[in-house]
Coordinates of C-alpha atoms and ligand atoms in Angstrom, one line a residue:
M1 CA 20.9 -36.1 23.5
Q2 CA 18.4 -35.6 26.3
K3 CA 15.2 -33.8 25.5
P4 CA 14.4 -30.4 27.1
D5 CA 12.2 -30.8 30.3
R6 CA 9.8 -28.0 29.5
E7 CA 7.3 -27.0 26.8
L8 CA 9.2 -24.9 24.3
G9 CA 8.3 -21.5 22.9
Q10 CA 7.8 -20.9 19.2
E11 CA 11.1 -19.0 19.0
T12 CA 12.9 -22.0 20.4
R13 CA 11.0 -24.4 18.1
V14 CA 12.0 -22.6 14.9
V15 CA 15.7 -22.8 15.9
H16 CA 15.7 -26.4 17.2
G17 CA 12.6 -28.0 15.6
G18 CA 13.0 -31.2 13.6
P19 CA 15.3 -34.2 14.2
D20 CA 18.3 -34.3 16.5
P21 CA 21.7 -33.6 15.0
D22 CA 22.7 -36.0 12.3
P23 CA 23.3 -39.4 13.9
H24 CA 26.3 -40.3 11.6
Y25 CA 28.7 -37.3 12.1
G26 CA 26.8 -35.0 14.4
A27 CA 26.3 -32.3 11.7
V28 CA 24.4 -29.5 13.4
S29 CA 22.9 -28.3 10.1
V30 CA 20.7 -31.0 8.6
P31 CA 22.6 -32.7 5.7
I32 CA 21.3 -32.4 2.1
Y33 CA 20.5 -35.9 1.0
Q34 CA 20.7 -35.1 -2.7
S35 CA 19.7 -38.6 -3.8
S36 CA 16.7 -39.6 -5.9
T37 CA 16.8 -43.2 -4.6
F38 CA 18.0 -45.1 -1.5
A39 CA 19.8 -48.5 -1.5
F40 CA 18.4 -51.5 0.3
H41 CA 20.6 -54.0 2.0
D42 CA 18.8 -56.9 0.4
A43 CA 15.5 -57.8 -1.3
D44 CA 13.7 -58.4 1.9
E45 CA 14.5 -54.9 3.2
G46 CA 13.3 -53.4 -0.1
A47 CA 10.1 -55.4 0.1
A48 CA 9.6 -54.3 3.8
R49 CA 10.0 -50.7 2.9
F50 CA 7.4 -50.9 0.2
A51 CA 5.1 -52.8 2.5
G52 CA 5.5 -50.1 5.1
T53 CA 6.8 -52.4 7.8
D54 CA 10.3 -50.8 7.5
P55 CA 10.0 -47.0 7.8
G56 CA 13.3 -46.4 5.8
Y57 CA 13.5 -44.3 2.7
K58 CA 12.9 -45.7 -0.8
Y59 CA 12.6 -42.9 -3.4
T60 CA 12.7 -39.1 -3.0
R61 CA 9.2 -38.5 -4.4
L62 CA 7.9 -40.8 -1.6
G63 CA 10.1 -39.2 1.1
N64 CA 13.6 -37.8 1.7
P65 CA 15.5 -37.3 5.0
T66 CA 16.2 -33.6 4.4
T67 CA 12.6 -32.9 3.4
R68 CA 11.4 -34.9 6.4
A69 CA 13.5 -32.7 8.8
L70 CA 11.7 -29.6 7.4
E71 CA 8.3 -31.3 7.6
Q72 CA 8.9 -32.3 11.2
C73 CA 9.9 -28.7 12.1
V74 CA 6.8 -27.1 10.5
A75 CA 4.5 -29.8 12.0
E76 CA 5.8 -29.0 15.5
L77 CA 5.4 -25.2 14.9
E78 CA 1.8 -25.6 13.8
G79 CA 1.0 -28.2 16.4
G80 CA -0.2 -30.8 13.9
F81 CA 0.3 -34.5 13.5
A82 CA 2.6 -34.4 10.4
A83 CA 3.4 -32.2 7.5
L84 CA 4.2 -32.9 3.9
A85 CA 6.3 -30.4 1.9
T86 CA 5.6 -29.6 -1.7
S87 CA 7.4 -28.1 -4.7
T88 CA 5.3 -24.9 -4.5
G89 CA 2.5 -23.4 -2.4
M90 CA 0.0 -24.2 -5.2
A91 CA 1.1 -27.8 -5.1
A92 CA 0.1 -27.9 -1.5
V93 CA -3.3 -26.2 -2.2
S94 CA -4.1 -28.5 -5.2
T95 CA -3.0 -31.7 -3.4
V96 CA -5.3 -30.9 -0.4
L97 CA -8.3 -29.9 -2.6
L98 CA -7.9 -33.0 -4.8
G99 CA -7.2 -35.2 -1.9
L100 CA -10.3 -34.3 0.1
L101 CA -13.0 -33.4 -2.5
S102 CA -14.9 -35.7 -4.8
K103 CA -17.2 -35.3 -7.7
G104 CA -20.5 -33.8 -6.7
E105 CA -19.1 -32.1 -3.6
H106 CA -18.9 -28.4 -2.8
V107 CA -16.2 -26.2 -1.2
V108 CA -16.9 -22.7 0.1
G109 CA -14.0 -20.4 0.7
T110 CA -12.8 -16.9 1.3
D111 CA -13.5 -14.7 -1.7
A112 CA -10.2 -12.8 -1.4
V113 CA -8.0 -15.9 -1.4
Y114 CA -4.8 -16.0 -3.4
G115 CA -6.0 -15.7 -7.0
P116 CA -4.9 -19.1 -8.4
T117 CA -6.5 -21.0 -5.5
R118 CA -9.8 -19.7 -6.6
L119 CA -9.0 -20.3 -10.2
L120 CA -8.0 -23.9 -9.5
A121 CA -11.5 -24.5 -8.1
E122 CA -13.5 -22.4 -10.5
K123 CA -11.8 -23.3 -13.8
H124 CA -10.2 -26.7 -13.2
L125 CA -11.9 -28.6 -10.4
S126 CA -15.3 -27.7 -11.9
R127 CA -14.4 -29.9 -14.9
F128 CA -14.3 -32.8 -12.5
G129 CA -17.7 -32.0 -10.9
I130 CA -16.5 -30.2 -7.8
E131 CA -18.5 -27.0 -7.1
S132 CA -17.3 -23.9 -5.3
D133 CA -18.5 -20.6 -3.9
W134 CA -16.2 -17.8 -2.7
V135 CA -17.7 -15.4 -0.2
R136 CA -16.7 -12.8 2.3
T137 CA -15.9 -15.2 5.1
E138 CA -15.1 -12.3 7.5
N139 CA -18.8 -12.4 7.9
I140 CA -19.8 -15.8 9.3
D141 CA -23.4 -15.3 8.2
F142 CA -22.3 -15.0 4.6
L143 CA -20.4 -18.2 5.0
R144 CA -23.3 -19.9 6.6
R145 CA -25.6 -18.8 3.8
A146 CA -23.3 -20.3 1.2
I147 CA -23.4 -23.8 2.8
R148 CA -25.2 -26.4 0.7
P149 CA -26.2 -30.0 1.5
N150 CA -23.1 -31.2 -0.4
T151 CA -20.6 -28.8 1.2
R152 CA -17.6 -30.9 2.1
M153 CA -15.0 -28.2 2.8
I154 CA -14.6 -24.8 4.3
Y155 CA -11.5 -23.1 3.0
I156 CA -10.3 -20.0 4.8
E157 CA -7.4 -17.7 4.1
T158 CA -6.9 -15.3 7.0
P159 CA -5.6 -12.6 6.9
A160 CA -6.9 -12.7 3.3
N161 CA -4.9 -11.8 0.3
P162 CA -4.8 -8.9 -0.6
T163 CA -7.5 -7.2 1.5
I164 CA -6.0 -8.2 4.9
K165 CA -9.5 -9.0 6.2
I166 CA -9.7 -11.5 9.1
S167 CA -12.1 -14.4 9.3
D168 CA -13.1 -15.8 12.7
L169 CA -11.3 -19.1 12.8
E170 CA -13.2 -20.4 15.8
A171 CA -16.6 -19.7 14.3
C172 CA -15.6 -21.2 10.9
G173 CA -14.2 -24.3 12.7
R174 CA -17.5 -24.7 14.6
L175 CA -19.5 -24.4 11.5
A176 CA -17.4 -26.9 9.7
R177 CA -17.9 -29.4 12.5
E178 CA -21.6 -28.7 12.6
I179 CA -22.0 -29.6 8.9
G180 CA -19.4 -32.4 8.9
A181 CA -17.0 -30.6 6.5
Y182 CA -13.3 -30.4 6.4
F183 CA -11.8 -27.2 7.7
V184 CA -8.7 -26.0 5.7
V185 CA -6.8 -22.9 6.5
D186 CA -4.1 -21.1 4.4
N187 CA -1.8 -19.7 7.1
T188 CA 0.7 -18.2 4.7
F189 CA 0.2 -14.6 5.8
S190 CA 0.6 -15.2 9.5
S191 CA 3.0 -18.1 9.7
P192 CA 2.8 -20.3 12.8
I193 CA 4.6 -17.6 14.8
L194 CA 1.5 -15.5 14.8
Q195 CA -1.4 -17.9 14.3
Q196 CA -2.0 -21.6 14.8
P197 CA -5.2 -22.7 13.1
F198 CA -5.3 -26.2 14.7
R199 CA -6.2 -24.4 18.0
F200 CA -9.4 -23.4 16.3
G201 CA -10.4 -26.7 14.9
A202 CA -8.6 -26.8 11.5
D203 CA -8.1 -30.2 9.9
V204 CA -5.4 -29.1 7.5
V205 CA -3.1 -26.0 7.4
V206 CA -1.5 -25.0 4.1
H207 CA 1.4 -22.7 3.4
S208 CA 3.2 -21.2 0.6
M209 CA 6.7 -21.6 2.1
T210 CA 7.9 -19.3 -0.6
K211 CA 6.8 -16.6 1.8
Y212 CA 7.5 -16.2 5.5
L213 CA 8.7 -19.7 6.2
N214 CA 11.6 -19.5 3.8
G215 CA 11.7 -15.7 4.0
H216 CA 14.5 -14.9 1.5
S217 CA 12.7 -14.7 -1.8
D218 CA 15.0 -17.3 -3.2
V219 CA 12.9 -20.5 -3.2
V220 CA 9.4 -21.5 -4.2
A221 CA 7.9 -24.3 -2.0
G222 CA 4.8 -25.2 0.0
I223 CA 3.7 -27.5 2.8
F224 CA 0.5 -28.8 4.3
V225 CA 0.1 -30.0 7.8
S226 CA -2.5 -32.6 8.9
R227 CA -4.3 -32.5 12.2
D228 CA -4.2 -36.2 12.8
Q229 CA -2.9 -39.5 11.4
E230 CA -6.1 -40.3 9.5
M231 CA -5.9 -37.0 7.5
H232 CA -2.2 -37.5 6.9
Q233 CA -2.8 -41.0 5.6
R234 CA -5.4 -39.8 3.3
L235 CA -3.4 -36.9 1.8
A236 CA 0.1 -38.6 1.6
P237 CA -0.8 -40.9 -1.3
M238 CA -2.3 -38.0 -3.1
L239 CA 0.9 -36.1 -3.0
Q240 CA 3.0 -39.1 -3.8
T241 CA 0.9 -39.8 -6.9
L242 CA 0.5 -36.2 -8.1
G243 CA 4.2 -35.8 -7.6
G244 CA 4.5 -32.3 -6.3
T245 CA 7.2 -33.1 -3.8
P246 CA 10.2 -30.8 -3.4
D247 CA 13.8 -31.3 -4.3
P248 CA 16.1 -32.0 -1.2
H249 CA 18.2 -28.9 -1.8
Q250 CA 15.0 -26.8 -2.0
S251 CA 13.9 -28.3 1.4
W252 CA 17.3 -27.6 2.9
L253 CA 17.1 -23.9 1.8
V254 CA 13.7 -23.5 3.3
L255 CA 14.8 -25.1 6.6
R256 CA 17.7 -22.8 6.8
G257 CA 15.4 -19.8 6.2
L258 CA 12.9 -21.1 8.7
R259 CA 15.5 -21.0 11.6
T260 CA 15.2 -17.2 11.6
L261 CA 11.4 -17.0 11.1
A262 CA 10.6 -15.6 14.6
M263 CA 13.2 -12.8 14.4
R264 CA 12.2 -11.8 10.9
V265 CA 8.5 -11.7 11.7
E266 CA 9.2 -9.7 14.8
K267 CA 11.2 -7.1 13.0
A268 CA 8.9 -6.9 9.9
Q269 CA 5.9 -6.6 12.2
D270 CA 7.4 -3.8 14.2
N271 CA 8.2 -1.9 10.9
A272 CA 4.7 -2.6 9.6
G273 CA 2.9 -1.3 12.8
R274 CA 4.8 2.0 12.6
L275 CA 4.4 2.4 8.9
A276 CA 0.6 1.6 9.1
E277 CA 0.2 4.3 11.8
W278 CA 2.0 6.8 9.6
L279 CA 0.2 5.8 6.4
A280 CA -3.2 6.1 8.1
Q281 CA -2.5 9.8 8.6
H282 CA -1.2 10.5 5.2
P283 CA -3.4 12.8 3.1
K284 CA -2.8 10.8 -0.1
V285 CA -3.9 7.5 1.5
A286 CA -7.7 7.0 1.1
W287 CA -8.0 4.0 3.4
I288 CA -5.8 1.4 5.0
S289 CA -6.2 -2.2 6.1
Y290 CA -3.9 -3.4 8.8
P291 CA -5.1 -5.6 11.6
G292 CA -2.9 -3.8 14.2
L293 CA -4.8 -0.5 13.7
P294 CA -8.0 0.0 15.9
S295 CA -9.7 1.2 12.6
H296 CA -9.4 -2.3 11.1
P297 CA -12.9 -3.8 11.3
Q298 CA -11.6 -7.1 12.8
H299 CA -9.0 -5.5 15.1
E300 CA -10.4 -7.2 18.2
L301 CA -10.7 -10.5 16.5
A302 CA -7.1 -10.3 15.2
K303 CA -6.0 -9.8 18.8
K304 CA -8.0 -12.8 19.9
Q305 CA -6.7 -15.3 17.3
M306 CA -3.3 -13.9 16.3
S307 CA -0.4 -13.2 18.6
G308 CA 0.5 -10.2 16.4
P309 CA -1.0 -8.3 13.4
G310 CA 1.7 -9.3 11.0
A311 CA 3.6 -7.3 8.4
M312 CA 1.2 -7.1 5.4
I313 CA -0.5 -3.8 4.8
S314 CA -2.9 -2.8 2.0
F315 CA -4.0 0.7 1.4
G316 CA -5.8 2.8 -1.2
V317 CA -3.9 5.6 -3.0
R318 CA -6.2 8.6 -3.4
G319 CA -6.9 9.0 -7.1
G320 CA -7.4 5.3 -8.0
L321 CA -5.6 3.2 -10.6
E322 CA -3.4 5.9 -12.1
A323 CA -2.4 7.2 -8.7
A324 CA -1.6 3.7 -7.4
K325 CA 0.5 3.0 -10.5
T326 CA 2.4 6.3 -10.1
M327 CA 3.1 5.5 -6.5
I328 CA 4.5 2.0 -7.1
N329 CA 6.5 3.3 -10.0
S330 CA 8.1 5.8 -7.8
V331 CA 9.6 3.6 -5.0
R332 CA 13.4 3.4 -4.9
L333 CA 14.0 1.1 -2.0
C334 CA 10.9 -1.1 -1.8
V335 CA 11.0 -3.7 -4.6
L336 CA 8.1 -3.6 -7.1
A337 CA 7.4 -7.4 -7.2
V338 CA 4.7 -9.9 -6.3
S339 CA 5.2 -12.4 -3.5
L340 CA 5.6 -11.5 0.2
G341 CA 7.1 -12.5 3.4
G342 CA 10.8 -11.9 2.4
I343 CA 13.3 -9.9 4.3
E344 CA 13.0 -7.1 1.7
T345 CA 9.9 -4.9 1.4
L346 CA 7.9 -5.7 -1.7
I347 CA 5.1 -3.6 -3.2
E348 CA 2.6 -4.6 -5.8
H349 CA -0.8 -3.8 -7.4
P350 CA -3.0 -6.9 -6.9
A351 CA -5.8 -5.9 -9.4
S352 CA -3.4 -5.9 -12.3
M353 CA -0.9 -8.4 -11.0
T354 CA -1.6 -11.3 -8.5
H355 CA -5.4 -11.0 -8.9
A356 CA -5.6 -10.0 -12.6
G357 CA -6.9 -13.5 -13.4
V358 CA -10.0 -13.0 -11.1
P359 CA -12.8 -11.5 -13.2
A360 CA -13.4 -7.8 -12.6
K361 CA -16.8 -8.3 -11.1
E362 CA -15.5 -10.9 -8.6
R363 CA -12.6 -8.7 -7.8
A364 CA -14.9 -5.8 -7.0
E365 CA -17.1 -8.0 -4.8
A366 CA -14.0 -9.1 -2.9
C367 CA -13.0 -5.4 -2.5
I368 CA -9.8 -5.8 -4.6
T369 CA -10.1 -2.3 -5.8
D370 CA -8.0 -0.5 -8.5
D371 CA -6.5 1.9 -5.9
L372 CA -5.3 -1.0 -3.7
V373 CA -1.6 -1.2 -3.2
R374 CA -0.2 -4.2 -1.1
V375 CA 3.0 -3.9 0.8
S376 CA 4.8 -6.8 2.3
V377 CA 6.9 -5.0 4.9
G378 CA 10.4 -6.4 5.4
C379 CA 13.3 -6.0 7.8
E380 CA 15.0 -2.8 6.6
S381 CA 15.3 0.2 8.9
F382 CA 12.0 1.8 9.5
E383 CA 13.2 5.3 8.7
D384 CA 14.4 4.2 5.3
L385 CA 11.1 2.6 4.5
K386 CA 9.1 5.6 5.6
H387 CA 11.3 7.9 3.6
D388 CA 10.8 5.7 0.5
L389 CA 7.0 5.5 0.8
E390 CA 6.9 9.2 1.5
Q391 CA 8.8 10.2 -1.6
A392 CA 6.7 7.7 -3.7
L393 CA 3.5 9.2 -2.4
A394 CA 4.8 12.7 -3.1
A395 CA 5.0 11.8 -6.8
V396 CA 1.2 11.2 -6.8
P397 CA -0.8 14.2 -7.9
V398 CA -3.3 15.6 -5.3
F399 CA -6.8 14.3 -5.7
Q400 CA -9.8 15.7 -3.8
D401 CA -11.8 12.4 -3.8
S402 CA -11.9 11.2 -0.2
R403 CA -14.1 8.1 -0.7
R404 CA -13.1 5.0 1.1
S405 CA -13.2 2.0 -1.2
V406 CA -13.4 -0.8 1.4
Ligands
PLP1 C1 -1.8 -17.0 0.6 C2 -1.1 -17.7 -0.5 N1 -1.3 -19.1 -0.7 C3 -0.7 -19.8 -1.6 C4 0.1 -19.2 -2.5 C5 0.8 -20.0 -3.6 O1 2.1 -20.3 -3.4 P1 3.3 -20.5 -4.4 O2 3.4 -19.3 -5.2 O3 4.4 -20.9 -3.6 O4 2.8 -21.6 -5.3 C6 0.4 -17.8 -2.4 C7 1.4 -17.2 -3.4 O5 1.5 -16.0 -3.4 C8 -0.2 -17.1 -1.4 O6 0.1 -15.8 -1.2

């Protein structure tokens, strides 16, 4: 098949990205190579595969054609050299941290990262002599002040979870280069449709594919993409040894979901923008964080580094913890569940759910307040979502306190 003679848009890449149709039968959908191991024609071929002189497959933990198709598609979307899929998003995060950091080194990252990412560093990597600091990276001066002589990695999640604060990728990338540190970006919240961190100097981009890339709340999976061959060659053996590789069927499901990523993000983002405008005016909403609103402190920065503000909204329910709980207990259409990026709208309370493992003091410093409700806006009809949130907010008693928590 001849290759297109022009640079393709992201919408085209999600549909066509990855290898050409199956060379054996022309199957348009990538076949599921549900095999743990691959036969060699003879001993020499087996030896050549293990020596790396024959690029064929050997064993699914070390590589699988279905998984490779998914990896190729995501690497193209992110604009990186190569990607490696993992069994979960946390398998991607842990492989990258373990693969790039050594004893005595230090990582500084966004304070409001996904809770277990921070726990991994603070509770587990610390046992192996790796130090970490988690600061408000939306302020580059805070990040700069946390740098130490042994800082070897800057780890940014933007937009951050669950505050939806934005860090300046270009400035963070510049700082990482200046101090000779790796620059790792968790791009889960935006997906490569809205943000491509390699453009701003990232060395590695990680994703929980459980979220937007798969998009149907039916698979857990992750992936990391390396900027260049050197990084890829450094991280690949780490993944193969740790063993957090996906099952071929899991990879196929994610690839199928990925094909509609652009459409899903567009619809969800449109719903989110309209809901955010409406919520911002609601008397029972104390504050709202959505990068598409001019009131968001990094609204201009979001416009600069993202091609759209996304579909994640966080807001404070006036009245604090009890009010937030009443609200999320009252939804009838939105689903009360953690996770995000699916076609259905999900609502959760980070302080008692996704970020409950982060100590209260650190939660407060990261602005993960008790009144914060996070909504992952999905692809339903806008009017139905608005009606559901309206009736859920109506169930909350009226509180006079008008303080803004973030
Ligand atoms: C931003 C972010 N990164 C990483 C992860 C971890 O992904 P997984 O749950 O697939 O292990 C999550 C999960 O919620 C997340 O939101």
